[in-house]
Amino acid sequence: MNDITIVETQINAILGEGPRWVARENALFWVDIMAPALHRLDLASGAVRSWAFDEPIGWIIEREGGDDFLVGLKSGFARLSLDPFVIEAIGDPEPERPHNRLNDAKTDAAGRIWAGSKDDRDEDASGALYRLDADLRWLRADDGYRVTNGPAFSLDGRTLYHTDSGRRVVYAFDLDDDGTISGKREWLRFEEEWGYPDGMTTDAEGGIWIAHWGGARLSRFLPDARLDRSFAFPAANITSCAFAGEKLDRLFVTSASIDDETGRHAGALFEVDAGVCGVPARGFAG
C-alpha cells in the first residue's frame, strides 16, 4: 500500500470505469456505469463534481478544439455539454441488440474513437468493437465478444490492443493509417488466479497497464506480453487506469463495489506511484 493512495472523493462507485485525463480542465473524469453518473476531480483543488445520468454511461472523451465531449451510453454515441448540461444523440450502432450497451473507449493517434459494446445481462457474446470517425460515421470492426474492455495502443500507434474480459484474453491487431485493423491475434491470456483483464493504458516506455477485475491488482506488461510488475489493492474489482497531470506522472485507478465484499475501499478511486509517465492522448477529432 505504500505506492497506492486512496483518493478522498467520498465516492464509492458501483461500477467505476473509464478514467480520462482532460488537460484543458486540469481534471480527471471517470464514470460510474451503474449509478449511472459522471465524476470530475479537479487536480488543483481536489474538488469533485458529479452529474447524474438517466441511462448507463460507459466512457467520456473530450472533443478536440471544443469544450464539449463524446460519451458512450446504453442508447449509443452522444455529444455531451456540461455547462449547460445537454445530451445530443449521435446514433445507436446496435439497434438490433437491445440488451447491449457501450462499455469502454479510447482515441487513436488520428483522433478516432474505438469503443466496445457488451451484453448488459452478461449472457450472450454479442459485444463488438466499433470505430467512430470524425464525420460521426461508425464501423463495426470486430465482433463476438463476451465483455469488451480496453482498448489501448502501442507507442508507434501501429498496434491496437482490445480485451475480451470474459475469455481472459487481450487481443492485438495491426492498425493502418486509415483505421483498418487486421491480423487479430492473442497477445496475452490471463491466468485464472489473476482474475479478468479489464481496462488498460500505455505508458511512455511502451508498457501496457492492465486492471485485474477479481484480482485486486494492477499490472504492467512489456510489449512482448511479459509481466513486469504488479500493485495490490484493498479492493477486488480493479477496473481501469489513466495517467493524468501536467507531466502525465500520476496514475489514477478506478474500481467497483459490485460483487466485492473485501471492505470499505471497494469502488474507490486510487492513485498509484507508477514510476513512469503516460503518453498524451488526442481528443476526438470530430
Short mmCIF file of C-alpha atoms in Angstrom, two decimals:
data_model
loop_
_atom_site.label_atom_id
_atom_site.label_comp_id
_atom_site.label_asym_id
_atom_site.label_seq_id
_atom_site.Cartn_x
_atom_site.Cartn_y
_atom_site.Cartn_z
CA MET A 1 0.00 0.00 0.00
CA ASN A 2 2.99 2.37 0.25
CA ASP A 3 2.73 3.05 -3.50
CA ILE A 4 -1.07 3.44 -3.51
CA THR A 5 -3.14 6.39 -2.26
CA ILE A 6 -6.89 6.28 -1.74
CA VAL A 7 -8.19 9.50 -3.27
CA GLU A 8 -10.58 11.11 -0.80
CA THR A 9 -13.54 11.82 -3.05
CA GLN A 10 -16.25 10.32 -0.80
CA ILE A 11 -17.38 8.38 -3.86
CA ASN A 12 -17.55 4.61 -3.80
CA ALA A 13 -18.68 3.66 -7.25
CA ILE A 14 -20.92 0.72 -8.01
CA LEU A 15 -19.01 0.23 -11.26
CA GLY A 16 -16.26 2.84 -11.56
CA GLU A 17 -14.75 2.92 -15.06
CA GLY A 18 -13.42 4.96 -17.96
CA PRO A 19 -10.90 7.36 -16.31
CA ARG A 20 -9.96 10.12 -18.75
CA TRP A 21 -7.47 12.94 -18.21
CA VAL A 22 -8.66 16.21 -19.80
CA ALA A 23 -5.74 18.63 -19.90
CA ARG A 24 -7.81 21.71 -20.82
CA GLU A 25 -9.63 21.38 -17.49
CA ASN A 26 -6.73 20.04 -15.40
CA ALA A 27 -9.19 17.36 -14.36
CA LEU A 28 -9.71 13.62 -14.29
CA PHE A 29 -13.12 12.38 -15.38
CA TRP A 30 -14.47 8.91 -14.66
CA VAL A 31 -17.85 7.22 -14.77
CA ASP A 32 -19.98 5.02 -12.57
CA ILE A 33 -21.72 2.92 -15.20
CA MET A 34 -24.42 1.58 -12.93
CA ALA A 35 -25.22 4.63 -10.78
CA PRO A 36 -25.25 5.98 -13.50
CA ALA A 37 -23.07 9.06 -13.07
CA LEU A 38 -20.11 11.07 -14.31
CA HIS A 39 -17.48 12.39 -11.88
CA ARG A 40 -14.82 15.07 -12.26
CA LEU A 41 -11.78 15.51 -9.99
CA ASP A 42 -10.06 18.91 -10.17
CA LEU A 43 -6.37 18.13 -9.70
CA ALA A 44 -5.54 21.61 -8.45
CA SER A 45 -8.16 21.86 -5.72
CA GLY A 46 -9.16 18.25 -5.16
CA ALA A 47 -12.80 19.24 -5.60
CA VAL A 48 -15.17 16.67 -7.08
CA ARG A 49 -18.26 17.41 -9.12
CA SER A 50 -20.79 14.82 -10.26
CA TRP A 51 -23.57 14.60 -12.83
CA ALA A 52 -26.38 12.03 -12.78
CA PHE A 53 -27.49 10.26 -15.97
CA ASP A 54 -30.74 8.58 -16.91
CA GLU A 55 -29.03 5.57 -18.51
CA PRO A 56 -25.71 3.69 -18.17
CA ILE A 57 -22.66 5.68 -19.30
CA GLY A 58 -19.53 3.75 -20.24
CA TRP A 59 -17.00 6.47 -21.09
CA ILE A 60 -16.31 10.13 -21.80
CA ILE A 61 -13.81 11.62 -24.28
CA GLU A 62 -13.23 15.33 -24.85
CA ARG A 63 -13.75 16.80 -28.32
CA GLU A 64 -10.57 18.31 -29.75
CA GLY A 65 -10.82 22.04 -30.27
CA GLY A 66 -14.07 22.39 -28.34
CA ASP A 67 -15.44 22.43 -24.82
CA ASP A 68 -17.84 19.53 -25.22
CA PHE A 69 -17.46 15.74 -25.09
CA LEU A 70 -18.40 12.46 -26.70
CA VAL A 71 -19.93 9.81 -24.42
CA GLY A 72 -20.89 6.18 -24.77
CA LEU A 73 -24.36 5.41 -23.45
CA LYS A 74 -26.61 2.38 -23.47
CA SER A 75 -28.53 4.14 -26.24
CA GLY A 76 -25.37 4.73 -28.31
CA PHE A 77 -22.92 7.52 -29.13
CA ALA A 78 -23.81 11.05 -27.99
CA ARG A 79 -22.43 14.55 -27.61
CA LEU A 80 -22.35 16.00 -24.11
CA SER A 81 -22.18 19.58 -22.89
CA LEU A 82 -21.70 20.01 -19.15
CA ASP A 83 -22.48 23.70 -18.77
CA PRO A 84 -25.33 23.74 -19.52
CA PHE A 85 -25.96 20.00 -19.23
CA VAL A 86 -27.17 18.84 -22.65
CA ILE A 87 -27.04 15.39 -24.27
CA GLU A 88 -27.41 15.18 -28.05
CA ALA A 89 -27.77 11.71 -29.55
CA ILE A 90 -25.49 10.77 -32.45
CA GLY A 91 -26.75 7.24 -33.08
CA ASP A 92 -27.07 3.67 -31.89
CA PRO A 93 -24.61 1.29 -33.57
CA GLU A 94 -26.57 -1.76 -32.39
CA PRO A 95 -30.34 -1.25 -32.73
CA GLU A 96 -30.69 -4.99 -33.34
CA ARG A 97 -29.02 -5.78 -30.00
CA PRO A 98 -31.34 -4.16 -27.43
CA HIS A 99 -29.61 -5.71 -24.41
CA ASN A 100 -26.20 -4.28 -25.30
CA ARG A 101 -24.53 -1.08 -24.10
CA LEU A 102 -21.28 0.72 -24.91
CA ASN A 103 -18.61 -0.20 -22.38
CA ASP A 104 -15.11 1.26 -22.89
CA ALA A 105 -13.32 3.52 -25.38
CA LYS A 106 -10.09 5.32 -26.30
CA THR A 107 -8.88 7.60 -29.10
CA ASP A 108 -6.11 6.62 -31.50
CA ALA A 109 -3.39 8.92 -32.90
CA ALA A 110 -5.76 10.14 -35.62
CA GLY A 111 -8.43 11.16 -33.12
CA ARG A 112 -10.81 8.31 -33.97
CA ILE A 113 -12.76 6.69 -31.12
CA TRP A 114 -12.51 2.92 -30.66
CA ALA A 115 -15.35 1.69 -28.47
CA GLY A 116 -16.55 -1.71 -27.36
CA SER A 117 -20.03 -2.95 -26.51
CA LYS A 118 -21.30 -5.79 -24.35
CA ASP A 119 -24.44 -7.64 -23.32
CA ASP A 120 -25.60 -5.79 -20.22
CA ARG A 121 -27.03 -9.08 -18.87
CA ASP A 122 -23.69 -10.91 -19.30
CA GLU A 123 -25.48 -13.72 -21.14
CA ASP A 124 -24.53 -13.53 -24.84
CA ALA A 125 -21.26 -12.99 -26.70
CA SER A 126 -22.90 -10.10 -28.55
CA GLY A 127 -20.23 -7.48 -27.87
CA ALA A 128 -18.43 -5.75 -30.72
CA LEU A 129 -15.62 -3.27 -31.40
CA TYR A 130 -16.54 -0.04 -33.19
CA ARG A 131 -14.59 2.76 -34.81
CA LEU A 132 -16.22 6.20 -34.69
CA ASP A 133 -14.71 8.56 -37.27
CA ALA A 134 -14.52 12.35 -37.24
CA ASP A 135 -17.51 12.56 -39.61
CA LEU A 136 -19.60 10.71 -36.95
CA ARG A 137 -19.94 7.58 -39.06
CA TRP A 138 -19.13 4.31 -37.35
CA LEU A 139 -17.83 0.93 -38.46
CA ARG A 140 -18.23 -2.42 -36.72
CA ALA A 141 -14.59 -3.53 -36.82
CA ASP A 142 -14.80 -6.81 -34.86
CA ASP A 143 -17.50 -8.89 -33.24
CA GLY A 144 -18.33 -11.80 -30.94
CA TYR A 145 -17.06 -10.52 -27.56
CA ARG A 146 -18.38 -11.54 -24.18
CA VAL A 147 -17.12 -8.41 -22.36
CA THR A 148 -15.19 -5.79 -24.30
CA ASN A 149 -12.56 -3.74 -22.47
CA GLY A 150 -9.53 -1.60 -23.17
CA PRO A 151 -8.63 -0.54 -25.73
CA ALA A 152 -5.02 0.68 -25.82
CA PHE A 153 -2.36 1.40 -28.44
CA SER A 154 1.34 0.78 -28.90
CA LEU A 155 3.67 3.77 -28.77
CA ASP A 156 4.02 3.88 -32.56
CA GLY A 157 0.26 3.66 -32.99
CA ARG A 158 0.55 0.61 -35.23
CA THR A 159 -0.94 -1.90 -32.78
CA LEU A 160 -4.38 -1.83 -31.23
CA TYR A 161 -4.95 -3.88 -28.08
CA HIS A 162 -8.50 -4.92 -27.21
CA THR A 163 -9.76 -7.22 -24.47
CA ASP A 164 -12.44 -9.85 -24.12
CA SER A 165 -12.58 -10.00 -20.34
CA GLY A 166 -14.98 -12.93 -20.36
CA ARG A 167 -12.40 -15.04 -22.17
CA ARG A 168 -9.47 -13.63 -20.14
CA VAL A 169 -7.75 -12.66 -23.42
CA VAL A 170 -6.16 -9.44 -24.65
CA TYR A 171 -6.00 -9.37 -28.44
CA ALA A 172 -3.63 -7.38 -30.65
CA PHE A 173 -4.46 -6.03 -34.11
CA ASP A 174 -2.38 -4.30 -36.75
CA LEU A 175 -3.73 -0.76 -37.17
CA ASP A 176 -3.26 1.03 -40.50
CA ASP A 177 -3.24 4.80 -41.03
CA ASP A 178 -6.74 4.69 -42.50
CA GLY A 179 -8.14 2.97 -39.41
CA THR A 180 -8.28 -0.53 -40.87
CA ILE A 181 -7.43 -3.33 -38.42
CA SER A 182 -6.12 -6.76 -39.35
CA GLY A 183 -4.06 -9.66 -38.05
CA LYS A 184 -6.11 -10.34 -34.92
CA ARG A 185 -4.06 -12.48 -32.53
CA GLU A 186 -3.95 -13.44 -28.87
CA TRP A 187 -1.41 -11.15 -27.22
CA LEU A 188 -1.97 -12.11 -23.58
CA ARG A 189 -4.10 -14.63 -21.72
CA PHE A 190 -4.70 -14.05 -18.02
CA GLU A 191 -4.05 -16.93 -15.67
CA GLU A 192 -7.12 -17.89 -13.66
CA GLU A 193 -5.71 -16.65 -10.35
CA TRP A 194 -5.11 -13.22 -11.92
CA GLY A 195 -8.83 -12.56 -12.33
CA TYR A 196 -10.03 -10.96 -15.58
CA PRO A 197 -8.28 -8.33 -17.72
CA ASP A 198 -10.22 -5.06 -17.67
CA GLY A 199 -9.30 -1.50 -18.70
CA MET A 200 -5.77 -0.59 -19.72
CA THR A 201 -3.43 2.19 -20.79
CA THR A 202 0.04 2.64 -22.29
CA ASP A 203 2.99 4.40 -20.66
CA ALA A 204 5.82 6.43 -22.23
CA GLU A 205 8.12 3.39 -22.29
CA GLY A 206 5.63 1.20 -24.12
CA GLY A 207 4.42 -0.70 -21.06
CA ILE A 208 0.77 -1.78 -21.01
CA TRP A 209 -1.00 -1.33 -17.67
CA ILE A 210 -3.98 -3.65 -17.17
CA ALA A 211 -6.55 -3.66 -14.38
CA HIS A 212 -7.45 -7.05 -12.82
CA TRP A 213 -11.19 -7.48 -12.23
CA GLY A 214 -11.49 -10.01 -9.41
CA GLY A 215 -7.72 -9.99 -8.99
CA ALA A 216 -7.25 -6.97 -6.68
CA ARG A 217 -4.34 -5.58 -8.62
CA LEU A 218 -2.97 -3.52 -11.48
CA SER A 219 -0.13 -4.93 -13.58
CA ARG A 220 2.36 -3.60 -16.11
CA PHE A 221 3.19 -5.82 -19.08
CA LEU A 222 6.00 -5.30 -21.56
CA PRO A 223 5.32 -5.14 -25.32
CA ASP A 224 6.23 -8.83 -25.58
CA ALA A 225 3.46 -9.57 -23.01
CA ARG A 226 5.87 -10.40 -20.16
CA LEU A 227 4.65 -9.39 -16.70
CA ASP A 228 6.87 -6.59 -15.40
CA ARG A 229 5.30 -5.65 -12.04
CA SER A 230 2.03 -5.53 -10.12
CA PHE A 231 0.39 -3.40 -7.43
CA ALA A 232 -2.02 -4.99 -4.93
CA PHE A 233 -5.18 -3.07 -3.92
CA PRO A 234 -7.60 -3.16 -0.97
CA ALA A 235 -10.43 -3.82 -3.44
CA ALA A 236 -11.11 -6.90 -5.54
CA ASN A 237 -12.51 -5.39 -8.72
CA ILE A 238 -9.95 -3.05 -10.26
CA THR A 239 -11.44 -1.72 -13.48
CA SER A 240 -9.25 0.75 -15.37
CA CYS A 241 -6.44 3.31 -15.19
CA ALA A 242 -5.26 6.57 -16.75
CA PHE A 243 -2.22 8.81 -16.46
CA ALA A 244 -3.00 12.41 -15.55
CA GLY A 245 -1.40 15.71 -14.58
CA GLU A 246 0.72 18.22 -16.47
CA LYS A 247 3.60 15.73 -16.70
CA LEU A 248 1.33 12.69 -17.02
CA ASP A 249 3.12 11.29 -13.99
CA ARG A 250 0.03 10.50 -11.88
CA LEU A 251 -1.65 7.16 -12.49
CA PHE A 252 -5.29 7.04 -11.35
CA VAL A 253 -7.12 3.72 -10.96
CA THR A 254 -10.86 3.03 -10.79
CA SER A 255 -12.64 0.19 -9.02
CA ALA A 256 -16.12 -1.26 -8.46
CA SER A 257 -18.01 -2.08 -5.30
CA ILE A 258 -20.39 -4.50 -7.02
CA ASP A 259 -19.60 -8.16 -6.23
CA ASP A 260 -16.85 -7.05 -3.83
CA GLU A 261 -17.01 -7.86 -0.12
CA THR A 262 -13.38 -7.03 0.64
CA GLY A 263 -14.12 -3.85 2.55
CA ARG A 264 -14.91 -0.14 2.55
CA HIS A 265 -12.45 0.76 -0.23
CA ALA A 266 -14.33 -1.16 -2.92
CA GLY A 267 -15.41 1.33 -5.56
CA ALA A 268 -12.82 3.94 -4.54
CA LEU A 269 -10.64 5.99 -6.85
CA PHE A 270 -6.95 5.26 -6.24
CA GLU A 271 -3.65 6.84 -7.26
CA VAL A 272 -0.54 4.73 -7.90
CA ASP A 273 3.11 5.83 -7.81
CA ALA A 274 3.88 4.06 -11.09
CA GLY A 275 7.45 5.30 -11.52
CA VAL A 276 6.78 6.09 -15.19
CA CYS A 277 4.81 8.68 -17.15
CA GLY A 278 1.96 8.25 -19.59
CA VAL A 279 1.60 9.46 -23.17
CA PRO A 280 -0.66 12.32 -24.36
CA ALA A 281 -3.99 11.21 -25.81
CA ARG A 282 -5.76 13.09 -28.61
CA GLY A 283 -9.28 14.27 -28.17
CA PHE A 284 -11.95 13.18 -30.61
CA ALA A 285 -11.23 14.77 -33.99
CA GLY A 286 -14.89 15.26 -34.93
#
